[in-house]
Amino acid sequence: MQAKLTSLAASFALLASIGSAQAAFFSGTPSPTLSPTFGTLVNFDDKPTGTAIGAGDYAAFGVTSITETEGLGYFARYGSSQSSPNYVGTGFGGERGTDAALGWDGTILIEFATLMSKVGLGVADSRGGPEIMKIYDASMTLIETGVVPTGANTYSYFDSAVGIKYLEIRGDFFAIDDLQFKPVPEPSTYVLFGLGLLTLVGVRRRLRKSA
């Protein structure tokens, strides 16, 4: 029995070491051929073009709030060239005045209702400065930062075993679309994984003894 408990403890130690790794940042393909696809999708097409974004508009989907924290422009749904009919940004009035003066500037902060293991955003083509995406844990501690590729519409996302509570994007002349997010597995999933490792260890021991 003690040997089994020791093996189970080792399994959970392995899981803990996996969870402590930094998140990875990737780029994919934006809509209409969105890739990769995962979890819940919010495409901002549920209300008419021109409708302002309310902080709690997507609470029913698992997004506690979505806000533009610099207070620039008119944070709303605009006619989209990326994923028709809408994408989201601050419009031509969204200008912080310290960069390319093209409008559509801002910092968008998204808070999730639960911890996520994977989050992503479609980012519309930028003619200004780079867009910086960041993810944070529940205590607002930075997990990872990624620079969105410029020059074309992209889909950028993070994959992490560290629970993601907040996703932030800051940029000069950009809009977002196709927010995706996938929750961290339930604790029972980790328990089953640990038991599976225990079973594998037991099978290997029996095979060695019978050899």
C-alpha positions as MATLAB code, in Angstrom:
seq = 'MQAKLTSLAASFALLASIGSAQAAFFSGTPSPTLSPTFGTLVNFDDKPTGTAIGAGDYAAFGVTSITETEGLGYFARYGSSQSSPNYVGTGFGGERGTDAALGWDGTILIEFATLMSKVGLGVADSRGGPEIMKIYDASMTLIETGVVPTGANTYSYFDSAVGIKYLEIRGDFFAIDDLQFKPVPEPSTYVLFGLGLLTLVGVRRRLRKSA';
ca = [
       0.000    0.000    0.000;
       2.826    2.386    0.895;
       4.434    1.747   -2.490;
       1.183    2.640   -4.249;
       0.866    5.869   -2.271;
       4.457    6.740   -3.120;
       3.785    6.128   -6.805;
       0.639    8.248   -6.690;
       2.554   11.061   -4.999;
       5.163   10.870   -7.744;
       2.404   11.086  -10.355;
       1.007   14.258   -8.816;
       4.529   15.683   -8.535;
       4.868   15.118  -12.269;
       1.582   16.944  -12.869;
       2.759   19.828  -10.702;
       5.987   20.111  -12.679;
       3.983   20.195  -15.915;
       1.743   22.949  -14.515;
       4.731   25.108  -13.577;
       5.989   25.325  -17.163;
       5.574   28.591  -19.059;
       2.743   28.891  -21.543;
       3.461   28.595  -25.254;
       2.379   31.238  -27.789;
       1.309   30.278  -31.316;
      -0.184   31.809  -34.444;
      -2.793   30.149  -36.659;
      -5.282   31.061  -39.375;
      -8.078   33.636  -38.887;
     -11.663   33.307  -40.054;
     -13.278   32.321  -42.318;
     -10.964   29.254  -42.138;
     -10.344   29.550  -38.402;
      -7.569   27.270  -37.209;
      -7.090   25.864  -34.672;
     -10.556   25.516  -33.199;
     -11.009   24.675  -29.531;
     -13.396   25.192  -26.637;
     -15.965   28.005  -26.649;
     -16.104   30.510  -29.528;
     -17.334   34.113  -29.188;
     -17.472   35.750  -32.629;
     -19.206   39.023  -31.628;
     -21.892   38.507  -34.285;
     -24.781   38.209  -31.815;
     -25.639   41.931  -32.023;
     -25.843   44.388  -34.926;
     -22.806   46.184  -36.325;
     -22.336   49.477  -34.466;
     -23.544   48.128  -31.119;
     -21.292   49.017  -28.178;
     -19.566   46.228  -26.269;
     -20.938   45.916  -22.749;
     -18.546   44.542  -20.132;
     -20.908   41.685  -19.273;
     -22.234   40.901  -22.753;
     -20.730   37.395  -22.752;
     -21.104   36.403  -19.112;
     -23.385   33.541  -20.156;
     -20.533   32.123  -22.255;
     -17.967   32.222  -19.425;
     -16.503   35.712  -19.986;
     -16.879   37.695  -16.761;
     -15.997   40.973  -18.455;
     -14.517   42.460  -21.619;
     -13.385   46.089  -21.421;
     -11.166   48.611  -23.193;
      -9.084   49.897  -20.302;
      -7.635   53.080  -21.870;
     -11.054   54.586  -22.541;
     -10.264   55.266  -26.205;
     -12.754   55.752  -29.031;
     -16.054   53.904  -29.223;
     -15.546   50.326  -28.076;
     -18.012   48.489  -30.274;
     -18.763   45.989  -33.018;
     -17.613   47.227  -36.427;
     -18.078   45.866  -39.933;
     -15.375   43.233  -40.361;
     -13.064   42.379  -43.214;
     -11.786   39.412  -41.215;
     -14.838   37.492  -40.048;
     -18.096   38.958  -41.301;
     -20.158   40.680  -40.069;
     -18.396   42.023  -36.959;
     -15.085   42.503  -35.285;
     -14.392   44.583  -32.177;
     -12.273   47.669  -31.596;
     -12.232   51.371  -30.770;
     -12.742   52.717  -34.310;
     -11.005   55.656  -35.947;
     -11.638   57.720  -32.817;
      -9.535   55.354  -30.753;
      -6.262   57.280  -30.793;
      -3.826   57.559  -27.878;
      -1.850   60.238  -29.714;
       1.638   58.832  -29.220;
       1.954   56.475  -32.178;
       0.951   56.164  -35.834;
      -2.225   58.314  -35.476;
      -4.392   55.856  -37.406;
      -7.067   55.316  -34.762;
      -8.179   51.876  -33.581;
      -5.759   51.989  -30.615;
      -6.538   50.430  -27.276;
      -5.962   47.895  -24.542;
      -8.616   45.189  -24.322;
      -8.809   43.138  -21.122;
     -10.859   39.936  -20.980;
     -11.609   38.206  -17.676;
     -12.811   34.610  -17.688;
     -15.240   33.151  -15.166;
     -12.992   30.124  -14.557;
      -9.373   29.266  -15.236;
      -8.546   28.456  -18.848;
      -5.863   26.212  -20.333;
      -6.023   27.687  -23.848;
      -7.128   31.127  -25.073;
      -6.940   32.798  -28.480;
      -7.949   35.840  -30.543;
      -8.231   36.750  -34.184;
      -6.332   40.003  -34.719;
      -7.118   42.140  -37.752;
      -4.348   43.514  -39.970;
      -2.192   46.231  -38.392;
      -0.554   49.203  -40.128;
       0.618   50.670  -36.836;
       2.769   49.300  -34.054;
       2.809   45.676  -32.916;
       0.007   44.096  -30.895;
       1.107   42.587  -27.591;
      -0.935   39.787  -26.026;
      -0.526   38.818  -22.381;
      -2.089   36.215  -20.112;
      -2.396   36.411  -16.323;
      -3.338   34.032  -13.524;
      -6.085   34.614  -10.944;
      -3.871   36.969   -8.900;
      -3.105   39.042  -12.020;
       0.447   37.703  -12.147;
       1.822   37.667  -15.677;
       2.146   34.154  -17.121;
       3.350   34.848  -20.664;
       3.619   37.528  -23.359;
       3.351   37.139  -27.136;
       3.833   39.538  -30.043;
       1.158   39.175  -32.724;
       2.605   38.931  -36.255;
       1.958   42.094  -38.305;
       1.186   42.575  -41.979;
      -1.727   40.158  -42.229;
      -4.749   38.980  -40.276;
      -3.695   36.246  -37.863;
      -5.034   33.980  -35.178;
      -2.854   34.022  -32.064;
      -3.301   31.870  -28.991;
      -1.713   30.643  -25.783;
      -1.592   27.050  -24.556;
      -0.780   26.660  -20.880;
      -1.079   24.238  -17.989;
      -1.055   27.318  -15.730;
      -4.649   28.491  -15.271;
      -5.384   31.613  -17.343;
      -7.801   34.087  -15.741;
      -7.146   37.179  -17.870;
      -6.236   37.806  -21.505;
      -5.006   41.260  -22.524;
      -4.147   42.732  -25.914;
      -2.666   46.192  -26.434;
      -1.928   47.696  -29.811;
      -1.925   50.453  -32.380;
      -4.567   50.156  -35.132;
      -6.121   46.741  -34.550;
      -9.412   44.930  -34.023;
     -10.198   41.526  -32.524;
     -12.554   38.698  -33.371;
     -13.207   35.007  -32.705;
     -12.325   34.821  -29.036;
     -11.797   31.180  -28.073;
     -11.154   29.652  -24.668;
     -10.908   26.191  -23.162;
     -11.161   25.515  -19.400;
      -8.510   23.852  -17.293;
      -9.477   20.157  -16.851;
     -11.516   19.313  -13.779;
      -9.561   17.942  -10.769;
     -11.140   14.536  -11.395;
      -9.323   14.427  -14.726;
      -5.982   14.761  -12.934;
      -6.978   12.049  -10.450;
      -7.848    9.687  -13.307;
      -4.538   10.515  -14.993;
      -2.688    9.762  -11.772;
      -4.506    6.462  -11.352;
      -3.679    5.628  -14.956;
       0.001    6.191  -14.246;
      -0.272    3.976  -11.175;
      -1.836    1.210  -13.266;
       0.928    1.524  -15.856;
       3.592    1.276  -13.158;
       1.903   -1.841  -11.745;
       1.690   -3.524  -15.154;
       5.375   -2.856  -15.839;
       6.370   -4.311  -12.462;
       4.351   -7.478  -13.110;
       5.909   -7.840  -16.557;
       9.418   -7.506  -15.088;
       8.660  -10.143  -12.459;
       7.281  -12.595  -15.007;
      10.205  -12.103  -17.425;
];
